[in-house]
Amino acid sequence: MVQYIVNIENNLNNDNLDVHCLEYTKRYIDYGSHHLLKNANYSITLKTSLLSHIRIITCTLTCFINCNTTIGFTAFLGRPNFIDNKCGGRHCFFKLEDDEIYLYNIKKTKYEKYMMWWNNSSLKEFK
């Protein structure tokens, strides 16, 4: 079994964030809603093996004060392309800024743009 960590950090300027994550495998897991103040974070730890079903975690993010926006995104996909090329390892660290969602690539030792989230008309996950 391999352990993975998904971490979401609220780095919005002067705004709170609600995070609600769900997992879809052969069973459905609701991780519940969590309210994050500025600079707070929320983590999910999961264990999986190569022989298990593909694990997918999606999260819905809602901010209220300055942006009044809700968006959903894929926070974890149990596929080598996502794990190796997006997260760069066993830790998927997401940081929400006012303009974008950033994902830390451990192999490159830097945050990279993952998706825009402040403008619903231009939402697009970075491939």
Tab-separated table of N, CA and C in Angstrom:
chain	number	residue	atom	x	y	z
A	1	MET	N	0.835	-1.184	0.000
A	1	MET	CA	0.000	0.000	0.000
A	1	MET	C	0.883	1.252	0.000
A	2	VAL	N	0.455	2.215	-0.772
A	2	VAL	CA	1.162	3.486	-0.860
A	2	VAL	C	0.258	4.572	-0.293
A	3	GLN	N	0.831	5.460	0.505
A	3	GLN	CA	0.062	6.550	1.103
A	3	GLN	C	0.238	7.824	0.296
A	4	TYR	N	-0.872	8.514	0.038
A	4	TYR	CA	-0.872	9.798	-0.660
A	4	TYR	C	-1.542	10.834	0.226
A	5	ILE	N	-1.122	12.082	0.053
A	5	ILE	CA	-1.713	13.189	0.799
A	5	ILE	C	-2.157	14.254	-0.182
A	6	VAL	N	-3.391	14.701	-0.018
A	6	VAL	CA	-3.923	15.828	-0.778
A	6	VAL	C	-4.104	16.962	0.220
A	7	ASN	N	-3.500	18.111	-0.058
A	7	ASN	CA	-3.565	19.255	0.845
A	7	ASN	C	-4.061	20.475	0.074
A	8	ILE	N	-5.022	21.180	0.643
A	8	ILE	CA	-5.574	22.389	0.027
A	8	ILE	C	-5.365	23.545	0.989
A	9	GLU	N	-4.664	24.584	0.527
A	9	GLU	CA	-4.359	25.752	1.357
A	9	GLU	C	-5.125	26.968	0.854
A	10	ASN	N	-5.776	27.671	1.780
A	10	ASN	CA	-6.475	28.907	1.443
A	10	ASN	C	-5.490	30.064	1.533
A	11	ASN	N	-5.060	30.558	0.389
A	11	ASN	CA	-4.157	31.700	0.345
A	11	ASN	C	-4.842	32.888	-0.334
A	12	LEU	N	-6.171	32.928	-0.236
A	12	LEU	CA	-6.926	34.046	-0.795
A	12	LEU	C	-6.716	35.279	0.072
A	13	ASN	N	-6.717	36.443	-0.543
A	13	ASN	CA	-6.606	37.683	0.215
A	13	ASN	C	-7.938	37.979	0.879
A	14	ASN	N	-7.952	38.013	2.187
A	14	ASN	CA	-9.118	38.423	2.963
A	14	ASN	C	-10.387	37.667	2.609
A	15	ASP	N	-10.311	36.377	2.441
A	15	ASP	CA	-11.515	35.611	2.143
A	15	ASP	C	-11.439	34.235	2.783
A	16	ASN	N	-12.583	33.753	3.203
A	16	ASN	CA	-12.695	32.406	3.729
A	16	ASN	C	-13.048	31.461	2.590
A	17	LEU	N	-12.851	30.189	2.817
A	17	LEU	CA	-13.053	29.201	1.770
A	17	LEU	C	-13.741	27.973	2.354
A	18	ASP	N	-14.761	27.496	1.661
A	18	ASP	CA	-15.377	26.223	2.019
A	18	ASP	C	-14.869	25.162	1.055
A	19	VAL	N	-14.455	24.028	1.591
A	19	VAL	CA	-13.935	22.914	0.800
A	19	VAL	C	-14.811	21.696	1.076
A	20	HIS	N	-15.279	21.057	0.016
A	20	HIS	CA	-16.064	19.827	0.158
A	20	HIS	C	-15.521	18.818	-0.851
A	21	CYS	N	-14.959	17.720	-0.356
A	21	CYS	CA	-14.326	16.726	-1.230
A	21	CYS	C	-15.079	15.398	-1.187
A	22	LEU	N	-15.106	14.749	-2.345
A	22	LEU	CA	-15.750	13.446	-2.520
A	22	LEU	C	-14.777	12.506	-3.209
A	23	GLU	N	-14.855	11.239	-2.863
A	23	GLU	CA	-14.022	10.237	-3.526
A	23	GLU	C	-14.915	9.237	-4.244
A	24	TYR	N	-14.487	8.909	-5.465
A	24	TYR	CA	-15.219	7.935	-6.265
A	24	TYR	C	-14.290	6.767	-6.582
A	25	THR	N	-14.612	5.623	-6.079
A	25	THR	CA	-13.913	4.390	-6.442
A	25	THR	C	-15.016	3.366	-6.641
A	26	LYS	N	-14.815	2.166	-6.178
A	26	LYS	CA	-15.925	1.216	-6.206
A	26	LYS	C	-16.931	1.559	-5.107
A	27	ARG	N	-16.519	2.466	-4.218
A	27	ARG	CA	-17.420	2.989	-3.194
A	27	ARG	C	-17.322	4.508	-3.197
A	28	TYR	N	-18.277	5.155	-2.583
A	28	TYR	CA	-18.367	6.606	-2.567
A	28	TYR	C	-18.039	7.087	-1.157
A	29	ILE	N	-17.118	8.039	-1.040
A	29	ILE	CA	-16.742	8.580	0.266
A	29	ILE	C	-16.953	10.086	0.242
A	30	ASP	N	-17.697	10.584	1.215
A	30	ASP	CA	-17.909	12.020	1.369
A	30	ASP	C	-17.030	12.483	2.532
A	31	TYR	N	-16.040	13.312	2.237
A	31	TYR	CA	-15.125	13.794	3.276
A	31	TYR	C	-15.698	14.971	4.059
A	32	GLY	N	-16.894	15.417	3.696
A	32	GLY	CA	-17.558	16.491	4.428
A	32	GLY	C	-17.090	17.869	4.004
A	33	SER	N	-17.745	18.877	4.561
A	33	SER	CA	-17.412	20.275	4.269
A	33	SER	C	-16.507	20.823	5.361
A	34	HIS	N	-15.560	21.646	4.943
A	34	HIS	CA	-14.609	22.241	5.882
A	34	HIS	C	-14.464	23.722	5.563
A	35	HIS	N	-14.519	24.548	6.597
A	35	HIS	CA	-14.406	25.997	6.445
A	35	HIS	C	-12.966	26.406	6.765
A	36	LEU	N	-12.302	27.027	5.796
A	36	LEU	CA	-10.903	27.422	5.976
A	36	LEU	C	-10.783	28.935	6.039
A	37	LEU	N	-10.176	29.423	7.097
A	37	LEU	CA	-9.819	30.832	7.174
A	37	LEU	C	-8.582	31.060	6.315
A	38	LYS	N	-8.201	32.313	6.121
A	38	LYS	CA	-7.008	32.628	5.333
A	38	LYS	C	-5.788	31.925	5.932
A	39	ASN	N	-4.970	31.340	5.078
A	39	ASN	CA	-3.738	30.611	5.413
A	39	ASN	C	-3.973	29.276	6.125
A	40	ALA	N	-5.219	28.861	6.268
A	40	ALA	CA	-5.505	27.545	6.845
A	40	ALA	C	-5.469	26.501	5.734
A	41	ASN	N	-5.342	25.231	6.118
A	41	ASN	CA	-5.340	24.183	5.104
A	41	ASN	C	-6.155	22.985	5.562
A	42	TYR	N	-6.470	22.150	4.590
A	42	TYR	CA	-7.233	20.923	4.821
A	42	TYR	C	-6.517	19.794	4.095
A	43	SER	N	-6.365	18.648	4.760
A	43	SER	CA	-5.650	17.517	4.165
A	43	SER	C	-6.486	16.247	4.189
A	44	ILE	N	-6.280	15.444	3.158
A	44	ILE	CA	-6.867	14.110	3.066
A	44	ILE	C	-5.705	13.136	2.887
A	45	THR	N	-5.687	12.073	3.674
A	45	THR	CA	-4.683	11.023	3.533
A	45	THR	C	-5.382	9.770	3.030
A	46	LEU	N	-4.836	9.175	1.980
A	46	LEU	CA	-5.425	7.958	1.449
A	46	LEU	C	-4.338	6.947	1.145
A	47	LYS	N	-4.698	5.686	1.218
A	47	LYS	CA	-3.773	4.600	0.899
A	47	LYS	C	-4.358	3.808	-0.250
A	48	THR	N	-3.495	3.434	-1.184
A	48	THR	CA	-3.949	2.678	-2.339
A	48	THR	C	-2.822	1.771	-2.819
A	49	SER	N	-3.164	0.809	-3.625
A	49	SER	CA	-2.162	-0.069	-4.223
A	49	SER	C	-2.372	-0.094	-5.724
A	50	LEU	N	-1.392	-0.601	-6.434
A	50	LEU	CA	-1.486	-0.673	-7.888
A	50	LEU	C	-2.621	-1.581	-8.339
A	51	LEU	N	-3.004	-2.513	-7.503
A	51	LEU	CA	-4.041	-3.467	-7.871
A	51	LEU	C	-5.445	-2.996	-7.506
A	52	SER	N	-5.546	-1.898	-6.760
A	52	SER	CA	-6.865	-1.427	-6.336
A	52	SER	C	-7.535	-0.627	-7.448
A	53	HIS	N	-8.790	-0.303	-7.235
A	53	HIS	CA	-9.531	0.507	-8.195
A	53	HIS	C	-8.918	1.908	-8.276
A	54	ILE	N	-9.100	2.556	-9.416
A	54	ILE	CA	-8.599	3.921	-9.589
A	54	ILE	C	-9.337	4.840	-8.628
A	55	ARG	N	-8.594	5.598	-7.858
A	55	ARG	CA	-9.204	6.512	-6.894
A	55	ARG	C	-9.231	7.903	-7.478
A	56	ILE	N	-10.386	8.527	-7.370
A	56	ILE	CA	-10.580	9.884	-7.869
A	56	ILE	C	-11.164	10.708	-6.730
A	57	ILE	N	-10.522	11.830	-6.427
A	57	ILE	CA	-11.056	12.757	-5.433
A	57	ILE	C	-11.327	14.077	-6.130
A	58	THR	N	-12.558	14.532	-6.024
A	58	THR	CA	-12.916	15.844	-6.548
A	58	THR	C	-13.297	16.731	-5.375
A	59	CYS	N	-12.994	18.012	-5.502
A	59	CYS	CA	-13.320	18.960	-4.445
A	59	CYS	C	-14.066	20.147	-5.033
A	60	THR	N	-15.019	20.637	-4.272
A	60	THR	CA	-15.733	21.859	-4.618
A	60	THR	C	-15.256	22.943	-3.667
A	61	LEU	N	-14.875	24.080	-4.227
A	61	LEU	CA	-14.366	25.207	-3.454
A	61	LEU	C	-15.327	26.378	-3.592
A	62	THR	N	-15.641	27.020	-2.482
A	62	THR	CA	-16.527	28.177	-2.507
A	62	THR	C	-15.912	29.281	-1.665
A	63	CYS	N	-15.763	30.466	-2.258
A	63	CYS	CA	-15.353	31.638	-1.480
A	63	CYS	C	-16.521	32.614	-1.487
A	64	PHE	N	-16.586	33.494	-0.513
A	64	PHE	CA	-17.786	34.285	-0.311
A	64	PHE	C	-17.585	35.791	-0.373
A	65	ILE	N	-16.612	36.307	0.312
A	65	ILE	CA	-16.534	37.748	0.547
A	65	ILE	C	-16.151	38.519	-0.701
A	66	ASN	N	-15.011	38.207	-1.292
A	66	ASN	CA	-14.519	38.987	-2.430
A	66	ASN	C	-14.843	38.385	-3.792
A	67	CYS	N	-14.945	37.077	-3.877
A	67	CYS	CA	-15.094	36.491	-5.212
A	67	CYS	C	-16.458	35.865	-5.465
A	68	ASN	N	-17.160	35.422	-4.434
A	68	ASN	CA	-18.488	34.825	-4.579
A	68	ASN	C	-18.503	33.795	-5.711
A	69	THR	N	-17.604	32.824	-5.640
A	69	THR	CA	-17.411	31.846	-6.707
A	69	THR	C	-17.395	30.429	-6.141
A	70	THR	N	-17.916	29.494	-6.915
A	70	THR	CA	-17.829	28.069	-6.598
A	70	THR	C	-17.260	27.346	-7.805
A	71	ILE	N	-16.328	26.430	-7.549
A	71	ILE	CA	-15.734	25.658	-8.644
A	71	ILE	C	-15.397	24.258	-8.149
A	72	GLY	N	-15.457	23.298	-9.052
A	72	GLY	CA	-15.043	21.939	-8.742
A	72	GLY	C	-13.777	21.601	-9.515
A	73	PHE	N	-12.928	20.763	-8.930
A	73	PHE	CA	-11.710	20.358	-9.632
A	73	PHE	C	-11.270	18.984	-9.147
A	74	THR	N	-10.448	18.333	-9.945
A	74	THR	CA	-9.887	17.032	-9.587
A	74	THR	C	-8.677	17.256	-8.690
A	75	ALA	N	-8.762	16.784	-7.449
A	75	ALA	CA	-7.670	16.949	-6.497
A	75	ALA	C	-6.738	15.738	-6.472
A	76	PHE	N	-7.239	14.590	-6.901
A	76	PHE	CA	-6.400	13.393	-6.957
A	76	PHE	C	-6.975	12.440	-7.989
A	77	LEU	N	-6.092	11.904	-8.805
A	77	LEU	CA	-6.460	10.891	-9.786
A	77	LEU	C	-5.405	9.798	-9.705
A	78	GLY	N	-5.810	8.612	-9.318
A	78	GLY	CA	-4.863	7.512	-9.106
A	78	GLY	C	-4.321	6.926	-10.392
A	79	ARG	N	-3.723	7.751	-11.194
A	79	ARG	CA	-3.093	7.345	-12.459
A	79	ARG	C	-1.664	7.880	-12.460
A	80	PRO	N	-0.721	7.123	-13.016
A	80	PRO	CA	0.676	7.576	-13.022
A	80	PRO	C	0.871	8.963	-13.638
A	81	ASN	N	0.148	9.294	-14.704
A	81	ASN	CA	0.323	10.595	-15.339
A	81	ASN	C	0.018	11.733	-14.367
A	82	PHE	N	-1.052	11.604	-13.601
A	82	PHE	CA	-1.399	12.645	-12.639
A	82	PHE	C	-0.415	12.657	-11.476
A	83	ILE	N	-0.164	11.491	-10.906
A	83	ILE	CA	0.710	11.409	-9.734
A	83	ILE	C	2.132	11.845	-10.068
A	84	ASP	N	2.686	11.372	-11.172
A	84	ASP	CA	4.073	11.675	-11.524
A	84	ASP	C	4.249	13.046	-12.166
A	85	ASN	N	3.337	13.432	-13.054
A	85	ASN	CA	3.529	14.663	-13.825
A	85	ASN	C	2.839	15.882	-13.243
A	86	LYS	N	1.806	15.700	-12.463
A	86	LYS	CA	1.124	16.843	-11.849
A	86	LYS	C	1.682	17.089	-10.454
A	87	CYS	N	1.469	16.123	-9.563
A	87	CYS	CA	1.944	16.278	-8.184
A	87	CYS	C	3.452	16.090	-8.089
A	88	GLY	N	3.960	15.193	-8.884
A	88	GLY	CA	5.389	14.929	-8.845
A	88	GLY	C	5.793	14.034	-7.693
A	89	GLY	N	4.845	13.356	-7.114
A	89	GLY	CA	5.154	12.476	-5.993
A	89	GLY	C	3.901	12.108	-5.228
A	90	ARG	N	4.070	11.746	-3.986
A	90	ARG	CA	2.954	11.249	-3.178
A	90	ARG	C	2.190	12.340	-2.449
A	91	HIS	N	2.571	13.578	-2.633
A	91	HIS	CA	1.902	14.693	-1.976
A	91	HIS	C	1.368	15.646	-3.034
A	92	CYS	N	0.082	15.909	-2.994
A	92	CYS	CA	-0.533	16.873	-3.913
A	92	CYS	C	-0.916	18.104	-3.099
A	93	PHE	N	-0.104	19.164	-3.213
A	93	PHE	CA	-0.329	20.391	-2.459
A	93	PHE	C	-0.949	21.442	-3.369
A	94	PHE	N	-2.189	21.807	-3.081
A	94	PHE	CA	-2.879	22.846	-3.837
A	94	PHE	C	-2.893	24.123	-3.013
A	95	LYS	N	-2.641	25.245	-3.688
A	95	LYS	CA	-2.670	26.555	-3.039
A	95	LYS	C	-3.617	27.439	-3.839
A	96	LEU	N	-4.617	27.993	-3.180
A	96	LEU	CA	-5.566	28.870	-3.849
A	96	LEU	C	-5.143	30.311	-3.685
A	97	GLU	N	-4.916	30.956	-4.799
A	97	GLU	CA	-4.642	32.388	-4.836
A	97	GLU	C	-5.896	33.061	-5.377
A	98	ASP	N	-5.894	34.381	-5.447
A	98	ASP	CA	-7.073	35.100	-5.930
A	98	ASP	C	-7.367	34.839	-7.398
A	99	ASP	N	-6.364	34.464	-8.172
A	99	ASP	CA	-6.571	34.301	-9.613
A	99	ASP	C	-6.551	32.853	-10.082
A	100	GLU	N	-5.819	31.988	-9.406
A	100	GLU	CA	-5.592	30.635	-9.905
A	100	GLU	C	-5.537	29.635	-8.753
A	101	ILE	N	-5.643	28.377	-9.133
A	101	ILE	CA	-5.319	27.280	-8.232
A	101	ILE	C	-3.947	26.775	-8.671
A	102	TYR	N	-3.023	26.687	-7.732
A	102	TYR	CA	-1.668	26.233	-8.025
A	102	TYR	C	-1.451	24.860	-7.404
A	103	LEU	N	-0.659	24.043	-8.078
A	103	LEU	CA	-0.305	22.712	-7.606
A	103	LEU	C	1.213	22.638	-7.489
A	104	TYR	N	1.686	22.212	-6.327
A	104	TYR	CA	3.125	22.120	-6.106
A	104	TYR	C	3.667	20.854	-6.765
A	105	ASN	N	4.626	21.033	-7.659
A	105	ASN	CA	5.285	19.904	-8.304
A	105	ASN	C	6.584	19.645	-7.558
A	106	ILE	N	6.602	18.570	-6.801
A	106	ILE	CA	7.751	18.275	-5.945
A	106	ILE	C	9.020	18.055	-6.757
A	107	LYS	N	8.913	17.411	-7.905
A	107	LYS	CA	10.098	17.170	-8.735
A	107	LYS	C	10.712	18.471	-9.234
A	108	LYS	N	9.870	19.461	-9.521
A	108	LYS	CA	10.361	20.747	-10.021
A	108	LYS	C	10.559	21.757	-8.895
A	109	THR	N	10.190	21.399	-7.687
A	109	THR	CA	10.285	22.235	-6.484
A	109	THR	C	9.672	23.621	-6.667
A	110	LYS	N	8.482	23.655	-7.258
A	110	LYS	CA	7.786	24.937	-7.401
A	110	LYS	C	6.295	24.699	-7.626
A	111	TYR	N	5.525	25.740	-7.304
A	111	TYR	CA	4.095	25.716	-7.601
A	111	TYR	C	3.893	26.050	-9.067
A	112	GLU	N	2.961	25.332	-9.704
A	112	GLU	CA	2.629	25.577	-11.105
A	112	GLU	C	1.128	25.817	-11.221
A	113	LYS	N	0.755	26.606	-12.213
A	113	LYS	CA	-0.666	26.874	-12.429
A	113	LYS	C	-1.379	25.568	-12.726
A	114	TYR	N	-2.480	25.334	-12.027
A	114	TYR	CA	-3.278	24.133	-12.250
A	114	TYR	C	-4.573	24.489	-12.980
A	115	MET	N	-5.260	25.519	-12.495
A	115	MET	CA	-6.447	25.977	-13.202
A	115	MET	C	-6.851	27.363	-12.735
A	116	MET	N	-7.492	28.093	-13.637
A	116	MET	CA	-8.052	29.389	-13.281
A	116	MET	C	-9.344	29.124	-12.527
A	117	TRP	N	-9.675	30.023	-11.605
A	117	TRP	CA	-10.915	29.759	-10.894
A	117	TRP	C	-11.740	30.993	-10.609
A	118	TRP	N	-11.228	32.154	-10.839
A	118	TRP	CA	-11.976	33.362	-10.502
A	118	TRP	C	-12.942	33.789	-11.582
A	119	ASN	N	-12.818	33.278	-12.782
A	119	ASN	CA	-13.668	33.699	-13.890
A	119	ASN	C	-14.333	32.462	-14.484
A	120	ASN	N	-15.592	32.217	-14.120
A	120	ASN	CA	-16.269	30.988	-14.546
A	120	ASN	C	-16.341	30.830	-16.052
A	121	SER	N	-16.305	31.916	-16.809
A	121	SER	CA	-16.413	31.795	-18.261
A	121	SER	C	-15.124	31.278	-18.887
A	122	SER	N	-14.031	31.303	-18.147
A	122	SER	CA	-12.765	30.863	-18.741
A	122	SER	C	-12.130	29.704	-17.977
A	123	LEU	N	-12.925	28.957	-17.234
A	123	LEU	CA	-12.373	27.847	-16.465
A	123	LEU	C	-11.854	26.755	-17.380
A	124	LYS	N	-10.641	26.333	-17.100
A	124	LYS	CA	-10.044	25.278	-17.904
A	124	LYS	C	-8.928	24.638	-17.096
A	125	GLU	N	-8.987	23.341	-16.910
A	125	GLU	CA	-7.891	22.668	-16.210
A	125	GLU	C	-6.678	22.657	-17.114
A	126	PHE	N	-5.518	22.912	-16.541
A	126	PHE	CA	-4.278	22.872	-17.302
A	126	PHE	C	-3.899	21.427	-17.531
A	127	LYS	N	-3.665	21.046	-18.763
A	127	LYS	CA	-3.321	19.668	-19.123
A	127	LYS	C	-1.828	19.542	-19.288
